[in-house]
Amino acid sequence: MVLYDDQGGRSAARLWFVLSAYGHEKVSLVNGGWLKWSAEKRPVATDTPQAVAATFTPRKTPAMVCASPELLARKPDVVVLDTRSDAEFKGEQLSGGAKKTGRIPNSVNVDWKETVTGPYLVFKSAPDLKKLFESKGVTPDKEVVTY
């Protein structure tokens, strides 16, 4: 399954996570999404494809989820990574779908937009992402829980 959106991958990445967390192993993202694809004049279709019946049996991938009680009992070297905007992180703006403002105490904020670049919002290079995350204390020696 190949996912894309017209928001720099934000929605597609969320769907990628859900599908992966429930055991779908063949899921990819189009880097730059629909905006980059269409700007590069790649092939597009307007017809409705015929869906082929398939069976998907969801199964949890424990390494991809962390229940609230588990998070509250976390070790000191676990980083809780909040990828919302700075305003949402600071409690100045309500996130879409949220019932109240705020954040998990001691979480670290790296706005998802900091991970992309250019007019089509493609992912930054691996060295640039490593530098960004390490500057916020998100290092390879730590377990990371995102939300």
mmCIF file of N, CA and C in Angstrom:
data_model
loop_
_atom_site.group_PDB
_atom_site.id
_atom_site.type_symbol
_atom_site.label_atom_id
_atom_site.label_comp_id
_atom_site.label_asym_id
_atom_site.label_seq_id
_atom_site.Cartn_x
_atom_site.Cartn_y
_atom_site.Cartn_z
ATOM 1 N N MET A 1 0.845 -1.148 0.000
ATOM 2 C CA MET A 1 0.000 0.000 0.000
ATOM 3 C C MET A 1 0.907 1.232 0.000
ATOM 4 N N VAL A 2 0.615 2.170 -0.875
ATOM 5 C CA VAL A 2 1.391 3.403 -0.960
ATOM 6 C C VAL A 2 0.474 4.559 -0.574
ATOM 7 N N LEU A 3 0.911 5.359 0.387
ATOM 8 C CA LEU A 3 0.098 6.442 0.921
ATOM 9 C C LEU A 3 0.667 7.796 0.550
ATOM 10 N N TYR A 4 -0.224 8.751 0.323
ATOM 11 C CA TYR A 4 0.194 10.127 0.085
ATOM 12 C C TYR A 4 -0.942 11.048 0.486
ATOM 13 N N ASP A 5 -0.626 12.325 0.640
ATOM 14 C CA ASP A 5 -1.639 13.335 0.909
ATOM 15 C C ASP A 5 -1.169 14.647 0.296
ATOM 16 N N ASP A 6 -1.884 15.707 0.556
ATOM 17 C CA ASP A 6 -1.467 17.012 0.033
ATOM 18 C C ASP A 6 -1.093 17.947 1.184
ATOM 19 N N GLN A 7 -0.606 17.360 2.289
ATOM 20 C CA GLN A 7 -0.257 18.120 3.486
ATOM 21 C C GLN A 7 1.178 17.844 3.933
ATOM 22 N N GLY A 8 2.039 17.496 3.032
ATOM 23 C CA GLY A 8 3.413 17.217 3.409
ATOM 24 C C GLY A 8 3.604 15.884 4.121
ATOM 25 N N GLY A 9 2.649 14.996 3.963
ATOM 26 C CA GLY A 9 2.779 13.660 4.534
ATOM 27 C C GLY A 9 2.194 13.491 5.926
ATOM 28 N N ARG A 10 1.678 14.556 6.516
ATOM 29 C CA ARG A 10 1.174 14.474 7.892
ATOM 30 C C ARG A 10 0.066 13.424 8.038
ATOM 31 N N SER A 11 -0.969 13.523 7.233
ATOM 32 C CA SER A 11 -2.077 12.567 7.330
ATOM 33 C C SER A 11 -1.655 11.181 6.861
ATOM 34 N N ALA A 12 -0.878 11.132 5.795
ATOM 35 C CA ALA A 12 -0.418 9.835 5.286
ATOM 36 C C ALA A 12 0.442 9.126 6.330
ATOM 37 N N ALA A 13 1.278 9.873 7.028
ATOM 38 C CA ALA A 13 2.135 9.269 8.054
ATOM 39 C C ALA A 13 1.309 8.733 9.218
ATOM 40 N N ARG A 14 0.239 9.425 9.558
ATOM 41 C CA ARG A 14 -0.632 8.925 10.622
ATOM 42 C C ARG A 14 -1.279 7.605 10.215
ATOM 43 N N LEU A 15 -1.739 7.527 8.971
ATOM 44 C CA LEU A 15 -2.328 6.281 8.494
ATOM 45 C C LEU A 15 -1.270 5.194 8.418
ATOM 46 N N TRP A 16 -0.052 5.547 7.979
ATOM 47 C CA TRP A 16 1.054 4.583 7.957
ATOM 48 C C TRP A 16 1.247 4.000 9.349
ATOM 49 N N PHE A 17 1.256 4.862 10.371
ATOM 50 C CA PHE A 17 1.451 4.398 11.736
ATOM 51 C C PHE A 17 0.346 3.427 12.151
ATOM 52 N N VAL A 18 -0.907 3.802 11.927
ATOM 53 C CA VAL A 18 -2.025 2.948 12.341
ATOM 54 C C VAL A 18 -1.953 1.594 11.639
ATOM 55 N N LEU A 19 -1.742 1.603 10.341
ATOM 56 C CA LEU A 19 -1.656 0.335 9.606
ATOM 57 C C LEU A 19 -0.482 -0.509 10.103
ATOM 58 N N SER A 20 0.652 0.123 10.320
ATOM 59 C CA SER A 20 1.834 -0.603 10.807
ATOM 60 C C SER A 20 1.614 -1.126 12.219
ATOM 61 N N ALA A 21 0.986 -0.318 13.072
ATOM 62 C CA ALA A 21 0.728 -0.730 14.456
ATOM 63 C C ALA A 21 -0.216 -1.918 14.526
ATOM 64 N N TYR A 22 -1.018 -2.100 13.481
ATOM 65 C CA TYR A 22 -1.937 -3.231 13.442
ATOM 66 C C TYR A 22 -1.487 -4.316 12.478
ATOM 67 N N GLY A 23 -0.196 -4.344 12.174
ATOM 68 C CA GLY A 23 0.381 -5.477 11.491
ATOM 69 C C GLY A 23 0.459 -5.442 9.984
ATOM 70 N N HIS A 24 0.079 -4.334 9.353
ATOM 71 C CA HIS A 24 0.222 -4.262 7.894
ATOM 72 C C HIS A 24 1.685 -3.955 7.600
ATOM 73 N N GLU A 25 2.379 -4.887 6.967
ATOM 74 C CA GLU A 25 3.824 -4.774 6.798
ATOM 75 C C GLU A 25 4.263 -4.139 5.489
ATOM 76 N N LYS A 26 3.352 -3.948 4.558
ATOM 77 C CA LYS A 26 3.737 -3.420 3.250
ATOM 78 C C LYS A 26 3.084 -2.062 3.034
ATOM 79 N N VAL A 27 3.573 -1.051 3.775
ATOM 80 C CA VAL A 27 3.030 0.295 3.694
ATOM 81 C C VAL A 27 4.190 1.262 3.480
ATOM 82 N N SER A 28 4.045 2.166 2.527
ATOM 83 C CA SER A 28 5.081 3.161 2.234
ATOM 84 C C SER A 28 4.443 4.535 2.057
ATOM 85 N N LEU A 29 5.274 5.570 2.201
ATOM 86 C CA LEU A 29 4.843 6.956 1.991
ATOM 87 C C LEU A 29 5.499 7.506 0.733
ATOM 88 N N VAL A 30 4.771 8.349 -0.007
ATOM 89 C CA VAL A 30 5.353 9.072 -1.132
ATOM 90 C C VAL A 30 5.971 10.340 -0.557
ATOM 91 N N ASN A 31 7.287 10.462 -0.608
ATOM 92 C CA ASN A 31 7.986 11.615 -0.049
ATOM 93 C C ASN A 31 7.645 12.866 -0.870
ATOM 94 N N GLY A 32 7.022 13.829 -0.225
ATOM 95 C CA GLY A 32 6.572 15.029 -0.924
ATOM 96 C C GLY A 32 5.112 14.955 -1.317
ATOM 97 N N GLY A 33 4.542 13.757 -1.248
ATOM 98 C CA GLY A 33 3.118 13.570 -1.473
ATOM 99 C C GLY A 33 2.604 14.017 -2.831
ATOM 100 N N TRP A 34 1.304 14.282 -2.846
ATOM 101 C CA TRP A 34 0.613 14.658 -4.080
ATOM 102 C C TRP A 34 1.164 15.940 -4.677
ATOM 103 N N LEU A 35 1.520 16.916 -3.837
ATOM 104 C CA LEU A 35 1.992 18.204 -4.356
ATOM 105 C C LEU A 35 3.267 18.031 -5.183
ATOM 106 N N LYS A 36 4.216 17.268 -4.678
ATOM 107 C CA LYS A 36 5.459 17.042 -5.412
ATOM 108 C C LYS A 36 5.200 16.173 -6.645
ATOM 109 N N TRP A 37 4.398 15.130 -6.471
ATOM 110 C CA TRP A 37 4.085 14.224 -7.584
ATOM 111 C C TRP A 37 3.502 15.007 -8.755
ATOM 112 N N SER A 38 2.506 15.825 -8.480
ATOM 113 C CA SER A 38 1.848 16.555 -9.571
ATOM 114 C C SER A 38 2.736 17.666 -10.116
ATOM 115 N N ALA A 39 3.534 18.321 -9.253
ATOM 116 C CA ALA A 39 4.442 19.374 -9.729
ATOM 117 C C ALA A 39 5.497 18.813 -10.676
ATOM 118 N N GLU A 40 5.889 17.576 -10.465
ATOM 119 C CA GLU A 40 6.873 16.923 -11.334
ATOM 120 C C GLU A 40 6.227 16.332 -12.583
ATOM 121 N N LYS A 41 4.927 16.585 -12.743
ATOM 122 C CA LYS A 41 4.169 16.121 -13.900
ATOM 123 C C LYS A 41 4.267 14.606 -14.085
ATOM 124 N N ARG A 42 4.204 13.912 -12.971
ATOM 125 C CA ARG A 42 4.188 12.449 -13.009
ATOM 126 C C ARG A 42 2.798 11.998 -13.442
ATOM 127 N N PRO A 43 2.660 10.758 -13.870
ATOM 128 C CA PRO A 43 1.360 10.288 -14.359
ATOM 129 C C PRO A 43 0.271 10.381 -13.283
ATOM 130 N N VAL A 44 -0.907 10.795 -13.712
ATOM 131 C CA VAL A 44 -2.061 10.827 -12.818
ATOM 132 C C VAL A 44 -3.235 10.160 -13.530
ATOM 133 N N ALA A 45 -4.184 9.704 -12.740
ATOM 134 C CA ALA A 45 -5.375 9.072 -13.288
ATOM 135 C C ALA A 45 -6.601 9.730 -12.679
ATOM 136 N N THR A 46 -7.690 9.728 -13.412
ATOM 137 C CA THR A 46 -8.932 10.291 -12.893
ATOM 138 C C THR A 46 -10.040 9.248 -12.815
ATOM 139 N N ASP A 47 -9.772 8.068 -13.368
ATOM 140 C CA ASP A 47 -10.785 7.013 -13.304
ATOM 141 C C ASP A 47 -10.783 6.381 -11.909
ATOM 142 N N THR A 48 -11.852 5.733 -11.580
ATOM 143 C CA THR A 48 -11.956 5.042 -10.294
ATOM 144 C C THR A 48 -11.487 3.609 -10.490
ATOM 145 N N PRO A 49 -10.410 3.235 -9.787
ATOM 146 C CA PRO A 49 -9.906 1.872 -9.984
ATOM 147 C C PRO A 49 -10.855 0.835 -9.413
ATOM 148 N N GLN A 50 -10.822 -0.335 -9.981
ATOM 149 C CA GLN A 50 -11.629 -1.451 -9.503
ATOM 150 C C GLN A 50 -10.935 -2.030 -8.278
ATOM 151 N N ALA A 51 -11.620 -2.053 -7.169
ATOM 152 C CA ALA A 51 -11.048 -2.611 -5.941
ATOM 153 C C ALA A 51 -11.051 -4.126 -5.999
ATOM 154 N N VAL A 52 -9.980 -4.707 -5.549
ATOM 155 C CA VAL A 52 -9.865 -6.157 -5.494
ATOM 156 C C VAL A 52 -10.081 -6.577 -4.043
ATOM 157 N N ALA A 53 -10.964 -7.510 -3.822
ATOM 158 C CA ALA A 53 -11.255 -7.975 -2.470
ATOM 159 C C ALA A 53 -10.009 -8.593 -1.846
ATOM 160 N N ALA A 54 -9.806 -8.282 -0.587
ATOM 161 C CA ALA A 54 -8.679 -8.835 0.154
ATOM 162 C C ALA A 54 -9.080 -8.963 1.613
ATOM 163 N N THR A 55 -8.348 -9.772 2.326
ATOM 164 C CA THR A 55 -8.605 -9.944 3.749
ATOM 165 C C THR A 55 -7.420 -9.399 4.528
ATOM 166 N N PHE A 56 -7.708 -8.550 5.477
ATOM 167 C CA PHE A 56 -6.677 -8.029 6.376
ATOM 168 C C PHE A 56 -7.098 -8.374 7.797
ATOM 169 N N THR A 57 -6.262 -9.114 8.483
ATOM 170 C CA THR A 57 -6.543 -9.475 9.862
ATOM 171 C C THR A 57 -5.637 -8.646 10.763
ATOM 172 N N PRO A 58 -6.201 -7.650 11.437
ATOM 173 C CA PRO A 58 -5.366 -6.803 12.293
ATOM 174 C C PRO A 58 -4.738 -7.598 13.433
ATOM 175 N N ARG A 59 -3.493 -7.284 13.716
ATOM 176 C CA ARG A 59 -2.813 -7.847 14.881
ATOM 177 C C ARG A 59 -1.901 -6.751 15.430
ATOM 178 N N LYS A 60 -1.971 -6.563 16.709
ATOM 179 C CA LYS A 60 -1.201 -5.487 17.333
ATOM 180 C C LYS A 60 0.294 -5.748 17.228
ATOM 181 N N THR A 61 1.026 -4.667 17.018
ATOM 182 C CA THR A 61 2.479 -4.709 17.018
ATOM 183 C C THR A 61 2.915 -4.027 18.315
ATOM 184 N N PRO A 62 3.144 -4.804 19.378
ATOM 185 C CA PRO A 62 3.387 -4.234 20.703
ATOM 186 C C PRO A 62 4.490 -3.173 20.754
ATOM 187 N N ALA A 63 5.525 -3.322 19.959
ATOM 188 C CA ALA A 63 6.628 -2.355 19.997
ATOM 189 C C ALA A 63 6.214 -0.984 19.473
ATOM 190 N N MET A 64 5.038 -0.890 18.836
ATOM 191 C CA MET A 64 4.625 0.388 18.249
ATOM 192 C C MET A 64 3.612 1.151 19.082
ATOM 193 N N VAL A 65 3.179 0.593 20.190
ATOM 194 C CA VAL A 65 2.189 1.285 21.018
ATOM 195 C C VAL A 65 2.638 1.306 22.471
ATOM 196 N N CYS A 66 2.162 2.300 23.195
ATOM 197 C CA CYS A 66 2.499 2.443 24.604
ATOM 198 C C CYS A 66 1.248 2.941 25.314
ATOM 199 N N ALA A 67 0.666 2.097 26.131
ATOM 200 C CA ALA A 67 -0.542 2.475 26.861
ATOM 201 C C ALA A 67 -0.222 3.506 27.942
ATOM 202 N N SER A 68 -1.216 4.301 28.314
ATOM 203 C CA SER A 68 -1.014 5.358 29.303
ATOM 204 C C SER A 68 -0.360 4.872 30.593
ATOM 205 N N PRO A 69 -0.837 3.777 31.215
ATOM 206 C CA PRO A 69 -0.185 3.335 32.458
ATOM 207 C C PRO A 69 1.298 3.017 32.258
ATOM 208 N N GLU A 70 1.598 2.428 31.112
ATOM 209 C CA GLU A 70 2.996 2.109 30.801
ATOM 210 C C GLU A 70 3.808 3.390 30.643
ATOM 211 N N LEU A 71 3.234 4.380 29.999
ATOM 212 C CA LEU A 71 3.925 5.657 29.801
ATOM 213 C C LEU A 71 4.172 6.345 31.132
ATOM 214 N N LEU A 72 3.191 6.325 32.014
ATOM 215 C CA LEU A 72 3.332 6.968 33.317
ATOM 216 C C LEU A 72 4.404 6.301 34.175
ATOM 217 N N ALA A 73 4.666 5.026 33.935
ATOM 218 C CA ALA A 73 5.676 4.301 34.693
ATOM 219 C C ALA A 73 7.008 4.251 33.946
ATOM 220 N N ARG A 74 7.175 5.104 32.949
ATOM 221 C CA ARG A 74 8.354 5.052 32.091
ATOM 222 C C ARG A 74 9.649 5.313 32.861
ATOM 223 N N LYS A 75 10.723 4.825 32.250
ATOM 224 C CA LYS A 75 12.054 5.024 32.808
ATOM 225 C C LYS A 75 12.503 6.445 32.478
ATOM 226 N N PRO A 76 13.475 6.976 33.234
ATOM 227 C CA PRO A 76 13.940 8.347 32.989
ATOM 228 C C PRO A 76 14.557 8.563 31.601
ATOM 229 N N ASP A 77 15.068 7.512 30.967
ATOM 230 C CA ASP A 77 15.719 7.691 29.671
ATOM 231 C C ASP A 77 14.760 7.573 28.493
ATOM 232 N N VAL A 78 13.452 7.521 28.766
ATOM 233 C CA VAL A 78 12.456 7.490 27.696
ATOM 234 C C VAL A 78 12.106 8.924 27.324
ATOM 235 N N VAL A 79 12.111 9.206 26.021
ATOM 236 C CA VAL A 79 11.739 10.529 25.534
ATOM 237 C C VAL A 79 10.316 10.448 24.991
ATOM 238 N N VAL A 80 9.448 11.302 25.502
ATOM 239 C CA VAL A 80 8.089 11.408 24.975
ATOM 240 C C VAL A 80 8.138 12.544 23.969
ATOM 241 N N LEU A 81 7.965 12.202 22.697
ATOM 242 C CA LEU A 81 8.137 13.151 21.604
ATOM 243 C C LEU A 81 6.795 13.641 21.100
ATOM 244 N N ASP A 82 6.581 14.935 21.206
ATOM 245 C CA ASP A 82 5.349 15.589 20.774
ATOM 246 C C ASP A 82 5.643 16.283 19.445
ATOM 247 N N THR A 83 4.963 15.883 18.384
ATOM 248 C CA THR A 83 5.257 16.428 17.056
ATOM 249 C C THR A 83 4.239 17.473 16.600
ATOM 250 N N ARG A 84 3.444 17.966 17.546
ATOM 251 C CA ARG A 84 2.473 19.007 17.200
ATOM 252 C C ARG A 84 3.176 20.358 17.068
ATOM 253 N N SER A 85 2.420 21.363 16.671
ATOM 254 C CA SER A 85 2.993 22.708 16.530
ATOM 255 C C SER A 85 3.423 23.242 17.893
ATOM 256 N N ASP A 86 4.267 24.262 17.874
ATOM 257 C CA ASP A 86 4.737 24.896 19.099
ATOM 258 C C ASP A 86 3.560 25.454 19.911
ATOM 259 N N ALA A 87 2.590 26.072 19.219
ATOM 260 C CA ALA A 87 1.415 26.640 19.900
ATOM 261 C C ALA A 87 0.587 25.546 20.566
ATOM 262 N N GLU A 88 0.439 24.416 19.916
ATOM 263 C CA GLU A 88 -0.296 23.300 20.510
ATOM 264 C C GLU A 88 0.467 22.748 21.716
ATOM 265 N N PHE A 89 1.781 22.617 21.563
ATOM 266 C CA PHE A 89 2.625 22.103 22.638
ATOM 267 C C PHE A 89 2.563 23.003 23.871
ATOM 268 N N LYS A 90 2.557 24.313 23.644
ATOM 269 C CA LYS A 90 2.523 25.277 24.755
ATOM 270 C C LYS A 90 1.124 25.443 25.349
ATOM 271 N N GLY A 91 0.124 24.824 24.735
ATOM 272 C CA GLY A 91 -1.229 24.937 25.243
ATOM 273 C C GLY A 91 -1.934 26.200 24.799
ATOM 274 N N GLU A 92 -1.388 26.872 23.796
ATOM 275 C CA GLU A 92 -1.970 28.122 23.289
ATOM 276 C C GLU A 92 -3.007 27.871 22.200
ATOM 277 N N GLN A 93 -3.008 26.676 21.656
ATOM 278 C CA GLN A 93 -3.922 26.331 20.571
ATOM 279 C C GLN A 93 -4.398 24.901 20.779
ATOM 280 N N LEU A 94 -5.664 24.672 20.524
ATOM 281 C CA LEU A 94 -6.235 23.336 20.667
ATOM 282 C C LEU A 94 -5.934 22.513 19.414
ATOM 283 N N SER A 95 -5.395 21.329 19.598
ATOM 284 C CA SER A 95 -5.125 20.430 18.482
ATOM 285 C C SER A 95 -6.428 19.910 17.910
ATOM 286 N N GLY A 96 -6.443 19.626 16.615
ATOM 287 C CA GLY A 96 -7.615 19.033 15.995
ATOM 288 C C GLY A 96 -7.978 17.724 16.665
ATOM 289 N N GLY A 97 -9.198 17.596 17.119
ATOM 290 C CA GLY A 97 -9.653 16.380 17.763
ATOM 291 C C GLY A 97 -9.391 16.325 19.262
ATOM 292 N N ALA A 98 -8.597 17.265 19.788
ATOM 293 C CA ALA A 98 -8.303 17.260 21.225
ATOM 294 C C ALA A 98 -9.443 17.904 22.005
ATOM 295 N N LYS A 99 -9.591 17.485 23.255
ATOM 296 C CA LYS A 99 -10.648 18.044 24.096
ATOM 297 C C LYS A 99 -10.130 19.146 25.007
ATOM 298 N N LYS A 100 -8.805 19.200 25.203
ATOM 299 C CA LYS A 100 -8.240 20.271 26.002
ATOM 300 C C LYS A 100 -6.810 20.541 25.546
ATOM 301 N N THR A 101 -6.286 21.690 25.925
ATOM 302 C CA THR A 101 -4.933 22.064 25.536
ATOM 303 C C THR A 101 -3.923 21.470 26.507
ATOM 304 N N GLY A 102 -2.663 21.524 26.130
ATOM 305 C CA GLY A 102 -1.596 21.066 27.002
ATOM 306 C C GLY A 102 -0.762 19.980 26.374
ATOM 307 N N ARG A 103 0.049 19.358 27.225
ATOM 308 C CA ARG A 103 0.972 18.320 26.759
ATOM 309 C C ARG A 103 1.258 17.354 27.902
ATOM 310 N N ILE A 104 1.880 16.256 27.575
ATOM 311 C CA ILE A 104 2.322 15.315 28.596
ATOM 312 C C ILE A 104 3.526 15.941 29.293
ATOM 313 N N PRO A 105 3.534 15.959 30.639
ATOM 314 C CA PRO A 105 4.662 16.560 31.361
ATOM 315 C C PRO A 105 6.003 15.969 30.930
ATOM 316 N N ASN A 106 6.993 16.838 30.817
ATOM 317 C CA ASN A 106 8.374 16.481 30.455
ATOM 318 C C ASN A 106 8.534 15.983 29.024
ATOM 319 N N SER A 107 7.519 16.160 28.198
ATOM 320 C CA SER A 107 7.655 15.756 26.797
ATOM 321 C C SER A 107 8.538 16.751 26.051
ATOM 322 N N VAL A 108 9.027 16.331 24.906
ATOM 323 C CA VAL A 108 9.913 17.128 24.064
ATOM 324 C C VAL A 108 9.162 17.459 22.785
ATOM 325 N N ASN A 109 9.245 18.709 22.343
ATOM 326 C CA ASN A 109 8.529 19.128 21.149
ATOM 327 C C ASN A 109 9.458 19.253 19.950
ATOM 328 N N VAL A 110 9.133 18.540 18.887
ATOM 329 C CA VAL A 110 9.752 18.713 17.575
ATOM 330 C C VAL A 110 8.580 18.793 16.609
ATOM 331 N N ASP A 111 8.209 20.015 16.237
ATOM 332 C CA ASP A 111 7.092 20.219 15.315
ATOM 333 C C ASP A 111 7.358 19.410 14.048
ATOM 334 N N TRP A 112 6.363 18.665 13.576
ATOM 335 C CA TRP A 112 6.544 17.815 12.384
ATOM 336 C C TRP A 112 7.047 18.619 11.201
ATOM 337 N N LYS A 113 6.704 19.914 11.153
ATOM 338 C CA LYS A 113 7.154 20.730 10.027
ATOM 339 C C LYS A 113 8.656 20.977 10.054
ATOM 340 N N GLU A 114 9.286 20.765 11.204
ATOM 341 C CA GLU A 114 10.743 20.897 11.291
ATOM 342 C C GLU A 114 11.454 19.738 10.599
ATOM 343 N N THR A 115 10.734 18.660 10.310
ATOM 344 C CA THR A 115 11.350 17.476 9.717
ATOM 345 C C THR A 115 11.279 17.456 8.196
ATOM 346 N N VAL A 116 10.600 18.458 7.628
ATOM 347 C CA VAL A 116 10.444 18.525 6.174
ATOM 348 C C VAL A 116 11.009 19.836 5.649
ATOM 349 N N THR A 117 11.225 19.896 4.348
ATOM 350 C CA THR A 117 11.823 21.081 3.750
ATOM 351 C C THR A 117 11.278 21.304 2.343
ATOM 352 N N GLY A 118 11.412 22.530 1.857
ATOM 353 C CA GLY A 118 11.044 22.851 0.488
ATOM 354 C C GLY A 118 9.555 23.043 0.279
ATOM 355 N N PRO A 119 9.206 23.470 -0.922
ATOM 356 C CA PRO A 119 7.798 23.768 -1.212
ATOM 357 C C PRO A 119 6.887 22.549 -1.183
ATOM 358 N N TYR A 120 7.461 21.350 -1.332
ATOM 359 C CA TYR A 120 6.642 20.142 -1.363
ATOM 360 C C TYR A 120 6.745 19.344 -0.065
ATOM 361 N N LEU A 121 7.440 19.923 0.907
ATOM 362 C CA LEU A 121 7.554 19.309 2.226
ATOM 363 C C LEU A 121 8.089 17.877 2.173
ATOM 364 N N VAL A 122 9.242 17.712 1.543
ATOM 365 C CA VAL A 122 9.906 16.410 1.529
ATOM 366 C C VAL A 122 10.719 16.273 2.816
ATOM 367 N N PHE A 123 10.948 15.040 3.238
ATOM 368 C CA PHE A 123 11.725 14.820 4.446
ATOM 369 C C PHE A 123 13.144 15.356 4.273
ATOM 370 N N LYS A 124 13.674 15.951 5.336
ATOM 371 C CA LYS A 124 15.065 16.395 5.336
ATOM 372 C C LYS A 124 15.964 15.163 5.255
ATOM 373 N N SER A 125 17.226 15.388 4.964
ATOM 374 C CA SER A 125 18.181 14.284 4.869
ATOM 375 C C SER A 125 18.364 13.629 6.235
ATOM 376 N N ALA A 126 18.817 12.390 6.225
ATOM 377 C CA ALA A 126 19.046 11.664 7.479
ATOM 378 C C ALA A 126 20.020 12.413 8.394
ATOM 379 N N PRO A 127 21.149 12.952 7.878
ATOM 380 C CA PRO A 127 22.050 13.703 8.766
ATOM 381 C C PRO A 127 21.366 14.952 9.362
ATOM 382 N N ASP A 128 20.550 15.641 8.565
ATOM 383 C CA ASP A 128 19.855 16.822 9.081
ATOM 384 C C ASP A 128 18.823 16.441 10.146
ATOM 385 N N LEU A 129 18.110 15.337 9.926
ATOM 386 C CA LEU A 129 17.139 14.872 10.914
ATOM 387 C C LEU A 129 17.839 14.435 12.202
ATOM 388 N N LYS A 130 18.957 13.752 12.058
ATOM 389 C CA LYS A 130 19.724 13.321 13.235
ATOM 390 C C LYS A 130 20.152 14.535 14.050
ATOM 391 N N LYS A 131 20.649 15.555 13.385
ATOM 392 C CA LYS A 131 21.084 16.781 14.059
ATOM 393 C C LYS A 131 19.900 17.462 14.760
ATOM 394 N N LEU A 132 18.776 17.552 14.071
ATOM 395 C CA LEU A 132 17.571 18.169 14.642
ATOM 396 C C LEU A 132 17.135 17.444 15.907
ATOM 397 N N PHE A 133 16.970 16.123 15.812
ATOM 398 C CA PHE A 133 16.482 15.368 16.965
ATOM 399 C C PHE A 133 17.491 15.384 18.112
ATOM 400 N N GLU A 134 18.760 15.244 17.800
ATOM 401 C CA GLU A 134 19.760 15.275 18.866
ATOM 402 C C GLU A 134 19.799 16.631 19.563
ATOM 403 N N SER A 135 19.519 17.715 18.822
ATOM 404 C CA SER A 135 19.509 19.051 19.437
ATOM 405 C C SER A 135 18.377 19.199 20.450
ATOM 406 N N LYS A 136 17.378 18.338 20.359
ATOM 407 C CA LYS A 136 16.234 18.371 21.280
ATOM 408 C C LYS A 136 16.336 17.276 22.343
ATOM 409 N N GLY A 137 17.467 16.530 22.357
ATOM 410 C CA GLY A 137 17.653 15.478 23.348
ATOM 411 C C GLY A 137 17.110 14.127 22.938
ATOM 412 N N VAL A 138 16.705 13.998 21.677
ATOM 413 C CA VAL A 138 16.189 12.725 21.173
ATOM 414 C C VAL A 138 17.371 12.013 20.522
ATOM 415 N N THR A 139 17.993 11.117 21.285
ATOM 416 C CA THR A 139 19.234 10.465 20.858
ATOM 417 C C THR A 139 19.027 8.960 20.723
ATOM 418 N N PRO A 140 19.904 8.304 19.944
ATOM 419 C CA PRO A 140 19.742 6.867 19.685
ATOM 420 C C PRO A 140 19.776 5.983 20.923
ATOM 421 N N ASP A 141 20.356 6.461 21.997
ATOM 422 C CA ASP A 141 20.448 5.644 23.209
ATOM 423 C C ASP A 141 19.165 5.656 24.039
ATOM 424 N N LYS A 142 18.175 6.413 23.611
ATOM 425 C CA LYS A 142 16.935 6.542 24.377
ATOM 426 C C LYS A 142 15.771 5.894 23.663
ATOM 427 N N GLU A 143 14.841 5.369 24.442
ATOM 428 C CA GLU A 143 13.602 4.889 23.884
ATOM 429 C C GLU A 143 12.728 6.105 23.597
ATOM 430 N N VAL A 144 12.028 6.116 22.463
ATOM 431 C CA VAL A 144 11.206 7.259 22.081
ATOM 432 C C VAL A 144 9.757 6.814 21.950
ATOM 433 N N VAL A 145 8.873 7.567 22.595
ATOM 434 C CA VAL A 145 7.433 7.353 22.486
ATOM 435 C C VAL A 145 6.882 8.613 21.843
ATOM 436 N N THR A 146 6.205 8.484 20.707
ATOM 437 C CA THR A 146 5.662 9.646 20.021
ATOM 438 C C THR A 146 4.174 9.783 20.261
ATOM 439 N N TYR A 147 3.698 11.033 20.135
ATOM 440 C CA TYR A 147 2.264 11.282 20.136
ATOM 441 C C TYR A 147 1.979 12.564 19.417
#
